[in-house]
Amino acid sequence: HEGLGHFVPDQQHGDVISIAKTLRWFGPKFSPKDVPRFYDISGITENPPIFQKCIDIFVNRYKDAGSNGPTAVVGYDARGFILGPPIALALGVKFVLLRKAGKNPGVLAESSPYHKEYEEANEDRMCVRVGSLLPTDRVVLIDDLIATGGTAISGFELVAGLGSQIYEFASLVCLPGLKGVEKIRKYQDGKFASVPVFTVVDDDTIGDDMSRDPADWPADKQRVVGFMEAESLRVQYKLE
């Protein structure tokens, strides 16, 4: 797809299309971050058959490896916490929370600062509890999407620094135009060039038609509303 080691299913496969057409997105006015498209994973979680289909795709991939498969699933804060636990449970392996700096209890190991596709007030770092990952672990790192690759690399650094093997990085959505996989390959003269990457849906497959910005929303009205008017707005603007 974007080079050796990036595995992507056929984007015309029925399962991929059904997942893509459940992944709604919102523009900057209706998003928590100033990005052109904010992909909303709740479109998946609110649709149990599609959610199960997503989980099954990942589980079947790793079950095929048998006893040589992953021994841990590490989820990125925060949407990796949605995908990771059901995958780990189905595989019978542990799930480890890769949290933003300082948010795990106990003695913590912390990553270097990293940068994302949108600006934050402070540099981000990730952390895990010391003892949650062991040098004998084979780790799948999972997130909802890969954009610039900065978040992914922070997890790679931390897992590798603790002596664990990075089995694979996986995400539901890939934004190929931001060249995240290419940046992973080039990072520190190819430090993580051999790490496999598996993504399910390209953003082009999701398409323009999955925008859910409400039409005719008043220019002077904020997107956060009181619960007393929520139902009438849902009906008026066909919110879903």
mmCIF file of C-alpha atoms in Angstrom:
data_model
loop_
_atom_site.group_PDB
_atom_site.id
_atom_site.type_symbol
_atom_site.label_atom_id
_atom_site.label_comp_id
_atom_site.label_asym_id
_atom_site.label_seq_id
_atom_site.Cartn_x
_atom_site.Cartn_y
_atom_site.Cartn_z
ATOM 1 C CA HIS A 1 0.000 0.000 0.000
ATOM 2 C CA GLU A 2 2.408 2.726 1.201
ATOM 3 C CA GLY A 3 5.402 0.475 1.012
ATOM 4 C CA LEU A 4 6.611 -2.821 2.394
ATOM 5 C CA GLY A 5 4.936 -3.846 5.609
ATOM 6 C CA HIS A 6 1.713 -1.781 5.372
ATOM 7 C CA PHE A 7 -1.172 -4.226 5.119
ATOM 8 C CA VAL A 8 -4.574 -2.983 3.936
ATOM 9 C CA PRO A 9 -7.608 -5.055 2.920
ATOM 10 C CA ASP A 10 -9.262 -4.590 -0.460
ATOM 11 C CA GLN A 11 -11.058 -1.250 -0.136
ATOM 12 C CA GLN A 12 -13.907 -2.556 -2.330
ATOM 13 C CA HIS A 13 -14.589 -5.554 -0.094
ATOM 14 C CA GLY A 14 -18.104 -5.540 1.323
ATOM 15 C CA ASP A 15 -16.952 -5.583 4.962
ATOM 16 C CA VAL A 16 -14.637 -2.615 4.405
ATOM 17 C CA ILE A 17 -17.355 -0.621 2.633
ATOM 18 C CA SER A 18 -19.890 -1.349 5.388
ATOM 19 C CA ILE A 19 -17.434 -0.113 8.025
ATOM 20 C CA ALA A 20 -16.494 2.962 5.981
ATOM 21 C CA LYS A 21 -20.123 3.945 5.535
ATOM 22 C CA THR A 22 -20.617 3.900 9.305
ATOM 23 C CA LEU A 23 -17.664 6.220 10.011
ATOM 24 C CA ARG A 24 -19.200 9.670 9.950
ATOM 25 C CA TRP A 25 -17.016 12.758 10.124
ATOM 26 C CA PHE A 26 -17.450 16.407 11.135
ATOM 27 C CA GLY A 27 -15.802 19.616 9.969
ATOM 28 C CA PRO A 28 -13.994 22.114 12.250
ATOM 29 C CA LYS A 29 -17.172 23.928 13.368
ATOM 30 C CA PHE A 30 -18.617 20.724 14.799
ATOM 31 C CA SER A 31 -15.426 19.095 16.084
ATOM 32 C CA PRO A 32 -13.383 19.231 19.297
ATOM 33 C CA LYS A 33 -10.217 19.783 17.215
ATOM 34 C CA ASP A 34 -9.444 22.138 14.341
ATOM 35 C CA VAL A 35 -8.991 19.531 11.609
ATOM 36 C CA PRO A 36 -10.677 19.308 8.187
ATOM 37 C CA ARG A 37 -12.333 16.001 9.064
ATOM 38 C CA PHE A 38 -12.800 14.657 12.586
ATOM 39 C CA TYR A 39 -13.686 10.975 12.251
ATOM 40 C CA ASP A 40 -16.252 9.840 14.804
ATOM 41 C CA ILE A 41 -15.689 6.299 16.051
ATOM 42 C CA SER A 42 -19.048 6.388 17.831
ATOM 43 C CA GLY A 43 -20.588 5.679 14.433
ATOM 44 C CA ILE A 44 -19.028 2.236 14.896
ATOM 45 C CA THR A 45 -19.709 1.756 18.610
ATOM 46 C CA GLU A 46 -23.385 2.674 18.228
ATOM 47 C CA ASN A 47 -23.842 -0.014 15.591
ATOM 48 C CA PRO A 48 -23.216 -3.406 17.276
ATOM 49 C CA PRO A 49 -23.021 -5.560 14.102
ATOM 50 C CA ILE A 50 -20.472 -3.199 12.505
ATOM 51 C CA PHE A 51 -18.529 -2.874 15.774
ATOM 52 C CA GLN A 52 -18.337 -6.670 15.977
ATOM 53 C CA LYS A 53 -17.206 -6.828 12.345
ATOM 54 C CA CYS A 54 -14.343 -4.401 13.109
ATOM 55 C CA ILE A 55 -13.214 -6.403 16.117
ATOM 56 C CA ASP A 56 -13.433 -9.677 14.201
ATOM 57 C CA ILE A 57 -11.148 -8.345 11.459
ATOM 58 C CA PHE A 58 -8.390 -7.649 13.987
ATOM 59 C CA VAL A 59 -8.970 -10.800 16.050
ATOM 60 C CA ASN A 60 -8.897 -13.120 13.040
ATOM 61 C CA ARG A 61 -5.668 -11.521 11.864
ATOM 62 C CA TYR A 62 -3.874 -12.213 15.147
ATOM 63 C CA LYS A 63 -5.466 -15.588 15.905
ATOM 64 C CA ASP A 64 -4.012 -16.900 12.663
ATOM 65 C CA ALA A 65 -0.544 -16.466 14.199
ATOM 66 C CA GLY A 66 -1.327 -19.062 16.888
ATOM 67 C CA SER A 67 1.240 -19.376 19.688
ATOM 68 C CA ASN A 68 3.518 -16.901 17.896
ATOM 69 C CA GLY A 69 0.909 -14.139 18.070
ATOM 70 C CA PRO A 70 0.724 -11.146 20.380
ATOM 71 C CA THR A 71 0.835 -11.522 24.159
ATOM 72 C CA ALA A 72 -0.442 -7.990 24.835
ATOM 73 C CA VAL A 73 -2.601 -5.332 23.222
ATOM 74 C CA VAL A 74 -1.664 -1.738 24.025
ATOM 75 C CA GLY A 75 -4.313 0.920 23.370
ATOM 76 C CA TYR A 76 -3.554 4.583 22.780
ATOM 77 C CA ASP A 77 -5.396 7.154 24.884
ATOM 78 C CA ALA A 78 -8.252 7.441 24.291
ATOM 79 C CA ARG A 79 -9.937 5.710 21.358
ATOM 80 C CA GLY A 80 -7.500 2.818 21.453
ATOM 81 C CA PHE A 81 -9.250 2.031 24.737
ATOM 82 C CA ILE A 82 -12.422 1.303 22.733
ATOM 83 C CA LEU A 83 -10.926 -1.085 20.188
ATOM 84 C CA GLY A 84 -8.230 -2.712 22.297
ATOM 85 C CA PRO A 85 -10.107 -4.450 25.145
ATOM 86 C CA PRO A 86 -12.492 -6.577 23.044
ATOM 87 C CA ILE A 87 -9.576 -7.639 20.830
ATOM 88 C CA ALA A 88 -7.459 -8.576 23.852
ATOM 89 C CA LEU A 89 -10.335 -10.501 25.456
ATOM 90 C CA ALA A 90 -10.998 -12.474 22.274
ATOM 91 C CA LEU A 91 -7.290 -13.348 22.030
ATOM 92 C CA GLY A 92 -6.997 -14.161 25.741
ATOM 93 C CA VAL A 93 -4.158 -11.659 26.274
ATOM 94 C CA LYS A 94 -3.742 -8.625 28.491
ATOM 95 C CA PHE A 95 -4.782 -5.110 27.578
ATOM 96 C CA VAL A 96 -2.471 -2.260 28.644
ATOM 97 C CA LEU A 97 -3.477 1.408 28.773
ATOM 98 C CA LEU A 98 -1.070 3.777 27.022
ATOM 99 C CA ARG A 99 -2.179 7.000 28.652
ATOM 100 C CA LYS A 100 -1.316 10.645 28.234
ATOM 101 C CA ALA A 101 1.431 11.844 30.555
ATOM 102 C CA GLY A 102 0.885 11.127 34.245
ATOM 103 C CA LYS A 103 -2.626 9.675 33.946
ATOM 104 C CA ASN A 104 -1.721 6.120 34.922
ATOM 105 C CA PRO A 105 -1.220 5.276 38.617
ATOM 106 C CA GLY A 106 1.927 3.707 40.023
ATOM 107 C CA VAL A 107 5.519 4.089 38.850
ATOM 108 C CA LEU A 108 5.438 5.238 35.245
ATOM 109 C CA ALA A 109 7.625 5.005 32.163
ATOM 110 C CA GLU A 110 7.134 7.976 29.858
ATOM 111 C CA SER A 111 7.711 8.574 26.147
ATOM 112 C CA SER A 112 9.441 11.490 24.456
ATOM 113 C CA PRO A 113 7.217 14.414 23.363
ATOM 114 C CA TYR A 114 5.349 13.905 20.099
ATOM 115 C CA HIS A 115 3.367 15.985 17.634
ATOM 116 C CA LYS A 116 -0.009 15.320 16.052
ATOM 117 C CA GLU A 117 -1.987 16.542 13.051
ATOM 118 C CA TYR A 118 -3.432 19.371 15.167
ATOM 119 C CA GLU A 119 -1.810 21.794 17.584
ATOM 120 C CA GLU A 120 -1.994 21.316 21.361
ATOM 121 C CA ALA A 121 -1.174 23.895 24.028
ATOM 122 C CA ASN A 122 1.451 21.580 25.564
ATOM 123 C CA GLU A 123 3.670 18.845 24.179
ATOM 124 C CA ASP A 124 2.110 15.401 24.527
ATOM 125 C CA ARG A 125 3.811 12.401 26.104
ATOM 126 C CA MET A 126 2.518 8.887 26.682
ATOM 127 C CA CYS A 127 3.033 6.652 29.704
ATOM 128 C CA VAL A 128 2.536 3.090 30.919
ATOM 129 C CA ARG A 129 2.830 1.635 34.399
ATOM 130 C CA VAL A 130 6.199 -0.010 34.989
ATOM 131 C CA GLY A 131 5.521 -3.733 35.221
ATOM 132 C CA SER A 132 2.556 -3.758 32.828
ATOM 133 C CA LEU A 133 4.786 -4.786 29.900
ATOM 134 C CA LEU A 134 7.657 -7.259 30.108
ATOM 135 C CA PRO A 135 10.662 -7.905 27.839
ATOM 136 C CA THR A 136 9.029 -11.212 26.845
ATOM 137 C CA ASP A 137 5.860 -9.522 25.518
ATOM 138 C CA ARG A 138 4.889 -9.298 21.849
ATOM 139 C CA VAL A 139 2.764 -6.176 21.560
ATOM 140 C CA VAL A 140 0.074 -4.982 19.178
ATOM 141 C CA LEU A 141 -0.394 -1.226 19.511
ATOM 142 C CA ILE A 142 -3.832 -0.023 18.435
ATOM 143 C CA ASP A 143 -5.498 3.333 17.810
ATOM 144 C CA ASP A 144 -8.544 4.540 15.915
ATOM 145 C CA LEU A 145 -6.518 6.173 13.131
ATOM 146 C CA ILE A 146 -3.069 7.021 11.871
ATOM 147 C CA ALA A 147 -2.498 10.528 10.533
ATOM 148 C CA THR A 148 1.007 12.011 10.785
ATOM 149 C CA GLY A 149 2.415 9.033 12.699
ATOM 150 C CA GLY A 150 3.588 11.064 15.707
ATOM 151 C CA THR A 151 1.297 9.356 18.209
ATOM 152 C CA ALA A 152 2.178 5.917 16.847
ATOM 153 C CA ILE A 153 5.918 6.562 17.138
ATOM 154 C CA SER A 154 5.592 7.673 20.771
ATOM 155 C CA GLY A 155 4.104 4.292 21.602
ATOM 156 C CA PHE A 156 6.786 2.468 19.621
ATOM 157 C CA GLU A 157 9.522 4.266 21.552
ATOM 158 C CA LEU A 158 7.989 3.401 24.887
ATOM 159 C CA VAL A 159 7.273 -0.262 24.142
ATOM 160 C CA ALA A 160 10.679 -0.836 22.564
ATOM 161 C CA GLY A 161 12.376 1.042 25.398
ATOM 162 C CA LEU A 162 10.846 -1.364 27.909
ATOM 163 C CA GLY A 163 12.330 -4.268 25.956
ATOM 164 C CA SER A 164 9.082 -5.620 24.513
ATOM 165 C CA GLN A 165 8.736 -6.632 20.863
ATOM 166 C CA ILE A 166 6.452 -4.492 18.688
ATOM 167 C CA TYR A 167 4.393 -7.149 16.928
ATOM 168 C CA GLU A 168 2.336 -4.669 14.868
ATOM 169 C CA PHE A 169 0.720 -1.247 14.834
ATOM 170 C CA ALA A 170 -2.968 -1.360 13.927
ATOM 171 C CA SER A 171 -5.639 1.253 13.350
ATOM 172 C CA LEU A 172 -9.135 1.398 11.969
ATOM 173 C CA VAL A 173 -8.605 4.435 9.705
ATOM 174 C CA CYS A 174 -5.604 5.618 7.699
ATOM 175 C CA LEU A 175 -5.122 9.091 6.221
ATOM 176 C CA PRO A 176 -2.549 8.283 3.486
ATOM 177 C CA GLY A 177 -2.245 11.929 2.441
ATOM 178 C CA LEU A 178 -0.509 12.790 5.733
ATOM 179 C CA LYS A 179 2.132 10.100 5.078
ATOM 180 C CA GLY A 180 2.140 8.725 8.616
ATOM 181 C CA VAL A 181 3.362 5.270 7.590
ATOM 182 C CA GLU A 182 6.143 6.801 5.494
ATOM 183 C CA LYS A 183 7.228 8.929 8.481
ATOM 184 C CA ILE A 184 7.321 5.847 10.686
ATOM 185 C CA ARG A 185 9.609 4.159 8.174
ATOM 186 C CA LYS A 186 11.989 7.134 8.048
ATOM 187 C CA TYR A 187 12.047 7.885 11.797
ATOM 188 C CA GLN A 188 15.594 7.940 13.218
ATOM 189 C CA ASP A 189 17.177 6.359 10.136
ATOM 190 C CA GLY A 190 14.650 3.538 10.002
ATOM 191 C CA LYS A 191 14.523 2.581 13.674
ATOM 192 C CA PHE A 192 10.975 1.246 13.209
ATOM 193 C CA ALA A 193 11.149 0.526 9.474
ATOM 194 C CA SER A 194 10.395 -3.167 9.969
ATOM 195 C CA VAL A 195 7.326 -2.732 12.216
ATOM 196 C CA PRO A 196 4.253 -4.060 10.370
ATOM 197 C CA VAL A 197 1.310 -1.660 10.028
ATOM 198 C CA PHE A 198 -2.261 -2.841 9.513
ATOM 199 C CA THR A 199 -5.101 -0.426 8.725
ATOM 200 C CA VAL A 200 -8.651 -1.250 7.702
ATOM 201 C CA VAL A 201 -10.185 1.794 5.974
ATOM 202 C CA ASP A 202 -8.592 4.618 3.965
ATOM 203 C CA ASP A 203 -10.213 8.030 4.366
ATOM 204 C CA ASP A 204 -10.949 8.117 0.620
ATOM 205 C CA THR A 205 -13.102 5.019 1.099
ATOM 206 C CA ILE A 206 -15.146 6.824 3.746
ATOM 207 C CA GLY A 207 -15.794 9.702 1.357
ATOM 208 C CA ASP A 208 -17.360 13.146 1.355
ATOM 209 C CA ASP A 209 -20.869 11.757 1.774
ATOM 210 C CA MET A 210 -20.162 10.733 5.373
ATOM 211 C CA SER A 211 -20.049 14.343 6.569
ATOM 212 C CA ARG A 212 -22.659 14.869 9.279
ATOM 213 C CA ASP A 213 -22.323 18.628 9.740
ATOM 214 C CA PRO A 214 -25.939 19.775 10.152
ATOM 215 C CA ALA A 215 -27.170 21.755 7.176
ATOM 216 C CA ASP A 216 -28.487 25.282 7.783
ATOM 217 C CA TRP A 217 -27.110 25.423 11.330
ATOM 218 C CA PRO A 218 -27.237 29.103 12.414
ATOM 219 C CA ALA A 219 -23.841 30.773 12.065
ATOM 220 C CA ASP A 220 -24.093 32.334 15.524
ATOM 221 C CA LYS A 221 -25.165 29.148 17.333
ATOM 222 C CA GLN A 222 -22.612 27.031 19.210
ATOM 223 C CA ARG A 223 -22.501 23.273 18.750
ATOM 224 C CA VAL A 224 -22.828 22.612 22.505
ATOM 225 C CA VAL A 225 -26.475 23.036 23.500
ATOM 226 C CA GLY A 226 -28.565 22.605 26.620
ATOM 227 C CA PHE A 227 -30.306 19.274 27.090
ATOM 228 C CA MET A 228 -33.713 20.969 27.239
ATOM 229 C CA GLU A 229 -33.505 21.916 23.542
ATOM 230 C CA ALA A 230 -31.564 18.860 22.377
ATOM 231 C CA GLU A 231 -34.534 16.790 21.207
ATOM 232 C CA SER A 232 -36.140 19.596 19.207
ATOM 233 C CA LEU A 233 -32.777 20.325 17.529
ATOM 234 C CA ARG A 234 -32.326 16.641 16.727
ATOM 235 C CA VAL A 235 -35.627 16.605 14.876
ATOM 236 C CA GLN A 236 -35.204 20.006 13.215
ATOM 237 C CA TYR A 237 -31.688 19.361 11.877
ATOM 238 C CA LYS A 238 -32.002 15.577 11.437
ATOM 239 C CA LEU A 239 -29.104 14.919 13.807
ATOM 240 C CA GLU A 240 -27.902 11.346 14.150
#
